[in-house]
XYZ file of C-alpha atoms in Angstrom:
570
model
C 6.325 4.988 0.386
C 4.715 1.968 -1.633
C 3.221 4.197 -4.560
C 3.394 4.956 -8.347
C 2.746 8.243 -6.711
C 6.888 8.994 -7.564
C 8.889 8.388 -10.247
C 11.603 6.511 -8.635
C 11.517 2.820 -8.387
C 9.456 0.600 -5.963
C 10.792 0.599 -2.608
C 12.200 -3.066 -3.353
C 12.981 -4.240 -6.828
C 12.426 -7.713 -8.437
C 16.161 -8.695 -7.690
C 15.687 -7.838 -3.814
C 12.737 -9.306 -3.773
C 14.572 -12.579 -4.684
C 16.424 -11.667 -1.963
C 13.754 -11.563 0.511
C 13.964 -14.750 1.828
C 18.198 -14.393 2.415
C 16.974 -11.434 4.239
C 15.206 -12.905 6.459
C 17.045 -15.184 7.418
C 20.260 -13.408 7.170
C 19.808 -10.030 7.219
C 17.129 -9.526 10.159
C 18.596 -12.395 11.976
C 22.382 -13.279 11.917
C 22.884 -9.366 11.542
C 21.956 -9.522 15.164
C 23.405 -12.142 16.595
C 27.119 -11.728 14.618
C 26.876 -8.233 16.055
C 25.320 -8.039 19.192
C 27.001 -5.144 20.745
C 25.362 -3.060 17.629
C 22.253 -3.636 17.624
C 20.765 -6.084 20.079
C 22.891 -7.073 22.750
C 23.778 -3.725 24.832
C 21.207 -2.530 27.037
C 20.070 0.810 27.413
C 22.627 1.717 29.746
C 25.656 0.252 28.223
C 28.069 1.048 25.372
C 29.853 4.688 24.789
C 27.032 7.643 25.331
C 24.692 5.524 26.807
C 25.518 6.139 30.236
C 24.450 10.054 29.415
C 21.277 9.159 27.658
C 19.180 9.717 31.118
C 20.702 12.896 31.589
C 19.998 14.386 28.277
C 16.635 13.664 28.395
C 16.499 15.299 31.410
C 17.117 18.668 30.154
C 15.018 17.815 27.094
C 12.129 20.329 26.239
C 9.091 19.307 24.901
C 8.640 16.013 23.423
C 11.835 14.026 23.704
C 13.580 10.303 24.623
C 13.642 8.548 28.032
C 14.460 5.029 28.481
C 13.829 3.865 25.144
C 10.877 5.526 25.089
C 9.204 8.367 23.171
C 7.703 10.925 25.985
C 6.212 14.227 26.459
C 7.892 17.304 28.080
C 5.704 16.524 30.879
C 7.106 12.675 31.412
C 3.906 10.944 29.668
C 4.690 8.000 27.254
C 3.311 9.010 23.627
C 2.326 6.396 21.246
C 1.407 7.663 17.886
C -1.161 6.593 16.142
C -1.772 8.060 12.609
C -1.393 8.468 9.057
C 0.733 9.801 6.600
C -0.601 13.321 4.413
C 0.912 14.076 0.735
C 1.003 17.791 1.674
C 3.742 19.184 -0.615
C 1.543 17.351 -3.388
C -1.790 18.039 -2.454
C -1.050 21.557 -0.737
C -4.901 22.402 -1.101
C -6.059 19.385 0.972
C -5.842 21.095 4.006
C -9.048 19.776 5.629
C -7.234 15.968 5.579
C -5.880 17.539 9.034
C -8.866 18.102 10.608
C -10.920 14.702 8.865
C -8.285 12.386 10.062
C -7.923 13.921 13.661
C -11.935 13.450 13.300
C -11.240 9.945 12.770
C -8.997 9.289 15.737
C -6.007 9.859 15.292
C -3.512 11.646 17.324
C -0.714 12.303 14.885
C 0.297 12.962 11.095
C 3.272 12.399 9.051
C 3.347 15.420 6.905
C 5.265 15.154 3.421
C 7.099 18.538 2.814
C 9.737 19.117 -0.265
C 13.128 21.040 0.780
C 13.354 22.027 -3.389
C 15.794 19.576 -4.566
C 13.014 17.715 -6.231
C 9.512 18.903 -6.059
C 8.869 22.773 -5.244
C 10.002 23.498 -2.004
C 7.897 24.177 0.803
C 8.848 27.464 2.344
C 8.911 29.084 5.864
C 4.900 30.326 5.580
C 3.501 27.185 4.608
C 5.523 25.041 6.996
C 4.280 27.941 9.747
C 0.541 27.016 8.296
C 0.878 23.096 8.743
C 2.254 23.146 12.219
C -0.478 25.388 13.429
C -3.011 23.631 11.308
C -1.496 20.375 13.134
C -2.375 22.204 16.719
C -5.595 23.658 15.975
C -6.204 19.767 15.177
C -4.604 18.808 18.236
C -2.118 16.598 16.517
C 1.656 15.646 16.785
C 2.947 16.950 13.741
C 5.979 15.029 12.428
C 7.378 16.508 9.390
C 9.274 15.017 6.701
C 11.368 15.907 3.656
C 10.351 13.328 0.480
C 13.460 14.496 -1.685
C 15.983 11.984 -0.099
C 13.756 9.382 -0.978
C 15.795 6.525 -2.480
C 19.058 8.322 -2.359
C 21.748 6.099 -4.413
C 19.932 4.386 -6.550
C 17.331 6.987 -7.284
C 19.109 9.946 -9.447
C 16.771 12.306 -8.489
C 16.913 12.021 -4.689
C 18.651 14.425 -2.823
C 21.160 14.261 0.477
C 20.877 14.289 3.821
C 23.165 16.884 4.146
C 20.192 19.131 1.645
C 17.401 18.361 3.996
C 19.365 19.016 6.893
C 20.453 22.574 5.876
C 16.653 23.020 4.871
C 15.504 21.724 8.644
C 18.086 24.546 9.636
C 16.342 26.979 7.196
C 13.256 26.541 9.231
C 14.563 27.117 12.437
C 12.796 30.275 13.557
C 9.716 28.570 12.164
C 10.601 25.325 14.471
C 11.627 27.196 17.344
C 8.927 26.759 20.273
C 7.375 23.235 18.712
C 9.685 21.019 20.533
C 6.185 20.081 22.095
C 4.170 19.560 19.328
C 6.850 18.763 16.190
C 9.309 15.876 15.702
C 11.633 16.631 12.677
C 11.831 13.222 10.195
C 15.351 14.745 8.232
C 14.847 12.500 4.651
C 12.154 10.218 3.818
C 13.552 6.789 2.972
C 17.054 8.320 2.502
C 19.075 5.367 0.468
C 17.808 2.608 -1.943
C 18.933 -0.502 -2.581
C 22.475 0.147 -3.884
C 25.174 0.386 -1.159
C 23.118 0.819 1.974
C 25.579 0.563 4.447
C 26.878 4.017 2.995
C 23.421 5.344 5.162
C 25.390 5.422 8.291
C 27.659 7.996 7.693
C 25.872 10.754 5.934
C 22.992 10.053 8.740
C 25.764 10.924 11.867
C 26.130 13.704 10.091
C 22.921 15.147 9.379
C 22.125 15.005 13.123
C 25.452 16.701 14.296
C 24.519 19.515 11.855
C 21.167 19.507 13.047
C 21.885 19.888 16.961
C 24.919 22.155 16.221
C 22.582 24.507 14.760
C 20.876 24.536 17.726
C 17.783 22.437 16.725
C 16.441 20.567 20.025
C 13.405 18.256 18.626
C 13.546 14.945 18.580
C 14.711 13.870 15.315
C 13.309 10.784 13.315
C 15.454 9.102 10.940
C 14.421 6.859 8.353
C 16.033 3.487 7.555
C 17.982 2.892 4.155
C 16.521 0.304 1.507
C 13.545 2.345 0.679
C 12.665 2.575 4.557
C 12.350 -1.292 4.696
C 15.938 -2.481 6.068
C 15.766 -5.554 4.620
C 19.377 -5.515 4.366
C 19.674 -5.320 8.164
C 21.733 -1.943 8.542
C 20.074 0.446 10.182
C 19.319 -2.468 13.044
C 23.029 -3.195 12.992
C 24.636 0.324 13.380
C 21.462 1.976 15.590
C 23.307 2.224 18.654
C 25.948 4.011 16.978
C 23.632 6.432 15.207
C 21.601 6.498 18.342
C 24.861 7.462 20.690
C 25.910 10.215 17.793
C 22.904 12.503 18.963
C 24.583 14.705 22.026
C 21.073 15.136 23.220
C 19.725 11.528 23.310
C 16.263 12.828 21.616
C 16.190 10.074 18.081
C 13.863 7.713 17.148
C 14.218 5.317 14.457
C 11.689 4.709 11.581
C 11.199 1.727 10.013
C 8.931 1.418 6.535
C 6.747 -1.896 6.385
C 5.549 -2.930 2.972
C 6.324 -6.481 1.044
C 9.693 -6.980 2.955
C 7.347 -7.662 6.141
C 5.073 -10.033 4.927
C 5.214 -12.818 7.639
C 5.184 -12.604 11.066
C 8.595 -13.788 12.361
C 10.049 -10.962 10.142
C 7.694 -8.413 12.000
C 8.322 -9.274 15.604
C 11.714 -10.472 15.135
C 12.810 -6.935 13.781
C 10.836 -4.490 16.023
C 12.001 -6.932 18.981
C 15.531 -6.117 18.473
C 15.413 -2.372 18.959
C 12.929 -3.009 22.158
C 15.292 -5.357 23.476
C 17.952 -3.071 22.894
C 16.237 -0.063 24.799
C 16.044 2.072 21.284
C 13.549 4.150 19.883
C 11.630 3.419 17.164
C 8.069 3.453 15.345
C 6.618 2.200 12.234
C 6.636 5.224 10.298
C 5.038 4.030 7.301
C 2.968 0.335 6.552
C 0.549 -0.694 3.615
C -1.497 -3.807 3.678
C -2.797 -4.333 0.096
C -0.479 -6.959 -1.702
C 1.457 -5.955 -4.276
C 3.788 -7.653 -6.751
C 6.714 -8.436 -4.334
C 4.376 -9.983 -1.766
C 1.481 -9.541 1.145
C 2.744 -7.150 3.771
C 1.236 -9.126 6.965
C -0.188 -5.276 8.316
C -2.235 -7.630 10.986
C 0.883 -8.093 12.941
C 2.465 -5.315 12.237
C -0.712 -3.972 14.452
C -0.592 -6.162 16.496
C 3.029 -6.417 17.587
C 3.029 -2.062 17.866
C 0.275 -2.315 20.525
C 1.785 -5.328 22.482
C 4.908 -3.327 22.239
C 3.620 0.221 22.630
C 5.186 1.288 19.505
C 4.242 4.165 17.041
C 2.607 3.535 13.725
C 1.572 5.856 11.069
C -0.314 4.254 7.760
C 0.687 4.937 4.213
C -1.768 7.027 2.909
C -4.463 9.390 3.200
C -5.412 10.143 0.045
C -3.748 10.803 -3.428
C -1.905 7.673 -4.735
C -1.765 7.275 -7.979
C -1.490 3.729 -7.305
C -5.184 4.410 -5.310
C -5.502 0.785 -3.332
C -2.986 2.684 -1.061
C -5.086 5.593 -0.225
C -7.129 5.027 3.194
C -9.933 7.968 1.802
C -11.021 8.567 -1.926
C -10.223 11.884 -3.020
C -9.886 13.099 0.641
C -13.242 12.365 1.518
C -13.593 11.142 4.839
C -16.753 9.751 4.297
C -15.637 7.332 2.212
C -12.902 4.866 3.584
C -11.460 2.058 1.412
C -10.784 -1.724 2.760
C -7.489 -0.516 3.980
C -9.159 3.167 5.503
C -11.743 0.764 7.402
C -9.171 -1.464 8.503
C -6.641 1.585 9.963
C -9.081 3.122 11.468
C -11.652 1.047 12.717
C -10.535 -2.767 12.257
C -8.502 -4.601 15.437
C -5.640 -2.728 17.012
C -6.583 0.220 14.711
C -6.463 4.148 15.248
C -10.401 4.180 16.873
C -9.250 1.424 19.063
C -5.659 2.660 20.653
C -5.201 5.840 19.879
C -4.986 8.208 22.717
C -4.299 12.396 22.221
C -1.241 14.053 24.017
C -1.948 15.527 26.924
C 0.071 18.907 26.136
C -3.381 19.152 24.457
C -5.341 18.434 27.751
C -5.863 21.980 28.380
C -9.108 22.506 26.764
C -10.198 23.851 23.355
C -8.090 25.368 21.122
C -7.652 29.021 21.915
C -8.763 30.549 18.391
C -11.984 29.887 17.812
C -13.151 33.273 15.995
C -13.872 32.337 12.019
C -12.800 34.146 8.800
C -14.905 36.556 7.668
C -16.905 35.115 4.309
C -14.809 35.122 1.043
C -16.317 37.692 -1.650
C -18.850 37.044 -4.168
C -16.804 34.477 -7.095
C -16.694 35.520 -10.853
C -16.160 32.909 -13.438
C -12.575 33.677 -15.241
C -13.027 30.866 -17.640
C -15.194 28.400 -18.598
C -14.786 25.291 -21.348
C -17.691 22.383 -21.756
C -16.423 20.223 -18.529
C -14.687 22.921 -16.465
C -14.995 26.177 -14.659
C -12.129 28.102 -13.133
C -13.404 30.785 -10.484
C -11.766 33.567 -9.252
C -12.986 35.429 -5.569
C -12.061 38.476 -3.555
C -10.088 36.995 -0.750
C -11.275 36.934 3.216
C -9.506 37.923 6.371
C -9.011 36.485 9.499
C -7.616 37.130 12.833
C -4.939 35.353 12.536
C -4.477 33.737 8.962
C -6.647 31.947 6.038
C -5.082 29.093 5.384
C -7.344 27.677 2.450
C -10.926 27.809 0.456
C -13.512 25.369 0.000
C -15.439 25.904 -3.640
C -18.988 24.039 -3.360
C -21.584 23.035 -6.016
C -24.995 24.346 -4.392
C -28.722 23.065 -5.688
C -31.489 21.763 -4.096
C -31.017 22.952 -0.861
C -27.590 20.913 -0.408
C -23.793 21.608 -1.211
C -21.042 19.071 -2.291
C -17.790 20.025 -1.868
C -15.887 20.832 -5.883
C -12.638 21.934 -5.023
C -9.562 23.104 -2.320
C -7.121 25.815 -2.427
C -4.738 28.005 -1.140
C -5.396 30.719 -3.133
C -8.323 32.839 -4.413
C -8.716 30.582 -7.625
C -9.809 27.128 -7.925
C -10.534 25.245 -11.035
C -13.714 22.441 -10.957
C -13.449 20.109 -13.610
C -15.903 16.872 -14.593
C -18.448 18.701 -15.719
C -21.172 18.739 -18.257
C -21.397 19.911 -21.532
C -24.072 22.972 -21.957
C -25.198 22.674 -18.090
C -26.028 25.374 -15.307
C -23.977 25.163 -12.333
C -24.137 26.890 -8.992
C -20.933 27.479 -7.050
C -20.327 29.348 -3.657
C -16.801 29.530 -1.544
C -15.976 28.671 2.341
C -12.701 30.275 3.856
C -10.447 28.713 6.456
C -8.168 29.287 8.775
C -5.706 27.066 10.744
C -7.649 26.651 13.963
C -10.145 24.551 11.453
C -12.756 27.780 11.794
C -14.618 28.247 8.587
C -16.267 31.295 7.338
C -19.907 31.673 6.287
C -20.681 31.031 2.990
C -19.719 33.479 -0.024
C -22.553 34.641 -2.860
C -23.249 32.219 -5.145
C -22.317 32.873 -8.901
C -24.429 30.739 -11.339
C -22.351 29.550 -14.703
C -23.475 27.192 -17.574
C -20.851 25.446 -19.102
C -20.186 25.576 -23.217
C -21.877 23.370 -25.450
C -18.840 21.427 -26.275
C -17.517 20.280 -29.709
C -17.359 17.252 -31.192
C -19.243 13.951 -29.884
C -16.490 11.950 -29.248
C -15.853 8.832 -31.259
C -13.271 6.429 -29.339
C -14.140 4.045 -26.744
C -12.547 5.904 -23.981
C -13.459 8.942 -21.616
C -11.095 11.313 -19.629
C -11.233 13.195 -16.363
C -9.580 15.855 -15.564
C -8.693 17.335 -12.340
C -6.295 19.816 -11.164
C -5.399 18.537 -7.519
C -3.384 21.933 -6.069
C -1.945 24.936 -6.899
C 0.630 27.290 -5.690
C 2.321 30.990 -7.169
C 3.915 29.635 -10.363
C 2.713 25.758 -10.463
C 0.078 23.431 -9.795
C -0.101 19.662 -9.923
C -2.883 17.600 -12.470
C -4.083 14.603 -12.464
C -5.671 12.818 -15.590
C -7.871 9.899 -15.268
C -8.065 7.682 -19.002
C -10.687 4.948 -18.744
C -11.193 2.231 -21.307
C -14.932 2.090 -22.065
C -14.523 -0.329 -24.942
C -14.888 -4.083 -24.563
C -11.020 -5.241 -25.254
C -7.934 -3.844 -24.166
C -6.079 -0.772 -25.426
C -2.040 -1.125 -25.946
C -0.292 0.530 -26.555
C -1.555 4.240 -26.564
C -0.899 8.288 -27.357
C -3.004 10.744 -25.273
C -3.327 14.097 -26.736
C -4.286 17.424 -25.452
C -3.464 20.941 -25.537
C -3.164 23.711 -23.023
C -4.725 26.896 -23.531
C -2.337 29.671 -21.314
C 0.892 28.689 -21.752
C 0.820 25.988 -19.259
C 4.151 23.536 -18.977
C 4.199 20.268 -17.603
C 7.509 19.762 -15.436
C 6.975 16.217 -14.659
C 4.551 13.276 -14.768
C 4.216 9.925 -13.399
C 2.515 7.177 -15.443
C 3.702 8.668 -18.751
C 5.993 10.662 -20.485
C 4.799 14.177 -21.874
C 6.112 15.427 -24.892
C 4.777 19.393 -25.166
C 5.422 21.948 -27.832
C 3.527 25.050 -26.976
C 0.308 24.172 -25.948
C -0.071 20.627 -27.376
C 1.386 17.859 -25.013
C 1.995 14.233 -26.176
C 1.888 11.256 -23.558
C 3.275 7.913 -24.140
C 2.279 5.189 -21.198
C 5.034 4.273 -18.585
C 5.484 0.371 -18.397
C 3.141 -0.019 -15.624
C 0.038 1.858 -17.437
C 0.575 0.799 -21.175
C -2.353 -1.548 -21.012
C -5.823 -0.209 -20.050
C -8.176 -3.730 -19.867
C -11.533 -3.046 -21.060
C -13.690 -1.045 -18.669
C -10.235 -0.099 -16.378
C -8.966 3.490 -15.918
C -5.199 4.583 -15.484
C -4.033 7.573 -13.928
C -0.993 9.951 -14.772
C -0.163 12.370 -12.618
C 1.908 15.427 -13.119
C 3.149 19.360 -12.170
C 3.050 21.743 -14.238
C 4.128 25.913 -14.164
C 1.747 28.291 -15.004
C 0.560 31.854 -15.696
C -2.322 33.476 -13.966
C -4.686 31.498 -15.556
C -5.285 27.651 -15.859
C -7.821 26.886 -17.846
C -8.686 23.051 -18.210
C -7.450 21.457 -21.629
C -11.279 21.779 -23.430
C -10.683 17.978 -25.316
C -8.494 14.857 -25.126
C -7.854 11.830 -27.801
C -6.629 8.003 -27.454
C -4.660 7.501 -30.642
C -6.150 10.113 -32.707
C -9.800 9.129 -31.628
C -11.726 12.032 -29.043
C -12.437 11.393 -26.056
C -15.746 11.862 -23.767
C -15.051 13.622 -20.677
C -15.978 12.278 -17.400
């Protein structure tokens, strides 16, 4: 994952990027050619295990492995052709299933935590995505983000920890094999030591398949997903031949490591030529400071190939020249959206929809009934947070849609999981209209609720620096919710360094942030810049992103300052 979205370091630092060059010539060639019988040289059918590859797949159920291949229980090849979704970030944004299916696409990666880092996604939720991913008529692979980085990241967690949490879910997985492929860690070693990947990935797949798990299993290559080191190509086969069942496919990450051509086809060559798995699991195209990933080819070479890909990101970078859609709106695709989706050898163009969906419509098509009339619970100068009498279903609501209505038309204000939602961005001493949608995870939505009219306060002082924050709060859950705070510059030079300062009203606690450090005692928080956002250029906005626990009530922080000087909201 290219993105300022976490806290750990970019997926290759300045010193490997020095490197890049050694790598390619090195690392993603002589790796195969000093050791062929690894990586390259064996075909399908030779080398210890191999021989029993055809009949495991054989007695696989649902989708599973055959020849090198990634197939359907019925025998059909399966190409995916997708995106990546920030779920265990943006829990709320459950319509991105639906919107990107909408789009074309026949499968998503779906972030999930397993609680080591970020709050872990539990049993019911990972219940709600798979069926959200069916109703959508979707492949659905899933994928713990804590490992990301493990080694060189502090923070990241094990295999082994996202293996016991796969096993955790295993009355939850049980029955999927058809429409679910487990991914155990996202990007599960850094740069430090990544031949120590091999081991601790054997492993996690015997525990796995001795705990009776069946799916096919994705694993994800060391050096932030990107291999440039070469050692995930070099000990596949051995990986590969650990799985008793034969059902693994091998993920490769393509950002600035992959920004020519030769690198490209030379790399997902090798595990062709060898008759092993594998799929680009994540790719970005915008340059960045280590280089220009070359995401034509990458295209280009999956199609010629038949190989998997699945774009970094749908929405929610905090870096956002990553994210395909703004704020999860569908309707409006970036340069690197348009290009996914729509451009040559995109989604639109070659993506095709499993046929274990070729049965017809989805069976439940009955909506929830229409959430209760909302109340206002609290309401500052730019924000609104709106509580409603929850709505039933046949089988299960799965999320709310709050919607600003006037004029005779409705724009969507806010997602969630719950009964509250909090809109934010709005304007001092103004009437608003807002009305709720329900959902359930067949995509059926409810008729509309009541509408409940609210003006906001007056607000206090006029604001005196040259800058102007928004402030959103992207998802919540029992407990937590993550924020997002938007600081633009709307002076004519540049501001650096800077302090932004706001308070919290009921007892909210930030946990962590990205793009700053928070300082908080009680209610008043304190953030200095990160290295990457301690210059805002006149007329530029940075972003800080964070999670936070709270109460029953989260009201939005009613002012913010830039070095002592207010603020204008936006």
């Amino acid at each position: 994952m290219r993105t300022a979205r976490r806290d750990t370091p970019a997926p290759k630092t300045l010193f490997s990027r020095l490197l890049t060059g050694l790598a390619a010539l090195v690392g993603l060639v002589v790796v195969g050619a000093l050791v062929p019988g690894a990586a390259v040289a064996q075909s399908p059918g030779a080398g210890p295990g191999a021989g029993t590859a055809g009949e495991r797949s054989t007695a696989a159920v649902g989708l599973h492995i055959g020849a090198g291949r990634l197939l359907e229980g019925n025998g059909n090849d399966f190409v995916m052709r997708g995106v990546n979704h920030a779920h265990t970030w943006y829990p709320g944004e459950t319509q991105s299933l639906a919107d990107v299916k909408a789009l074309g696409a026949n499968s998503v990666r779906v972030v999930l935590s397993d609680g080591h880092r970020w709050s872990e996604n539990g049993p019911e939720d990972v219940a709600a995505v798979i069926e959200q991913c069916k109703a959508n008529r979707l492949i659905c692979v899933l994928e713990v983000h804590d490992t990301t980085g493990y080694g060189e990241d502090a923070a990241a967690g094990t295999l082994d920890h996202a293996a016991d949490y796969w096993i955790g879910l295993k009355d939850v997985l049980a029955g999927q094999e058809d429409y679910v492929v487990v991914n155990i860690g996202n990007e599960p070693w850094g740069n430090t030591d990544p031949a120590g990947w091999t081991e601790p990935t054997v492993a996690a797949i015997g525990k796995l398949r001795a705990a009776g798990l069946r799916h096919t299993v994705m694993v994800d290559a060391p050096n932030w997903g990107q291999d440039w080191q070469g050692v995930m190509r070099a000990n596949a086969r051995t990986v590969y031949d650990a799985d008793p069942t034969g059902n693994l496919i091998f993920s490769i990450h393509m950002y600035s490591v992959f920004d020519t051509a030769q690198e490209i086809t030379d790399y997902l060559n090798a595990f062709v030529d060898a008759g092993l798995p594998l799929l680009i699991g994540e790719f970005g195209g915008p340059a960045d400071q280590y280089g220009d990933p070359d995401e034509d080819t990458m295209m280009a070479a999956a199609e010629q190939l038949g190989l998997g890909y699945l774009a970094w990101s749908w929405s929610g970078n905090t870096d956002p020249v990553l994210d395909l859609a703004t704020d999860f709106d569908p309707s409006r695709l970036s340069d690197w959206g348009e290009r996914i989706f729509h451009g040559v050898n995109g989604i639109a163009q070659t993506s095709k929809e499993a046929t274990v969906y070729a049965d017809g419509a989805p069976d439940d098509t009955q909506a929830p009934t229409a959430p209760g009339t909302p109340a206002a619970t609290a309401v500052t100068d730019t924000s609104v947070t709106l509580g409603w009498p929850a709505a039933t279903d046949d089988t299960a609501v799965t999320g709310y849609d709050v919607v600003q209505v006037g004029d005779g038309t409705e724009t969507r204000a806010a997602a969630s999981t719950t009964t509250t939602a909090t809109v934010t961005g709005l304007t001092a001493g103004t009437a608003y209209t807002f009305a709720v949608y329900a959902r359930d995870a067949a995509g059926n939505r409810s008729a509309r609720s009541a509408a409940v009219e609210v003006t906001t306060d007056e607000g206090g002082a006029t604001p005196d620096g040259a800058c102007s924050v928004a402030y959103r709060v992207v998802g919540e859950w029992p407990g937590g919710f993550q924020g997002e705070i938007a600081v633009r510059n709307t002076g004519s030079t540049a501001i650096t360094p800077w302090t932004l300062a706001f308070a919290f009203a009921d007892g909210q606690t930030i946990t962590h942030m990205w793009g700053g450090t928070a300082t908080q005692n009680a209610g008043a928080v304190s953030v200095a810049p990160a290295s990457y956002t301690a210059t805002i250029p006149a007329g530029a906005t940075v972003t800080l992103g964070f999670t936070a626990q709270k109460g029953a009530t989260n009201t939005a922080p009613a002012a913010f300052s830039l070095d002592g000087a207010a603020c204008a909201a936006s």
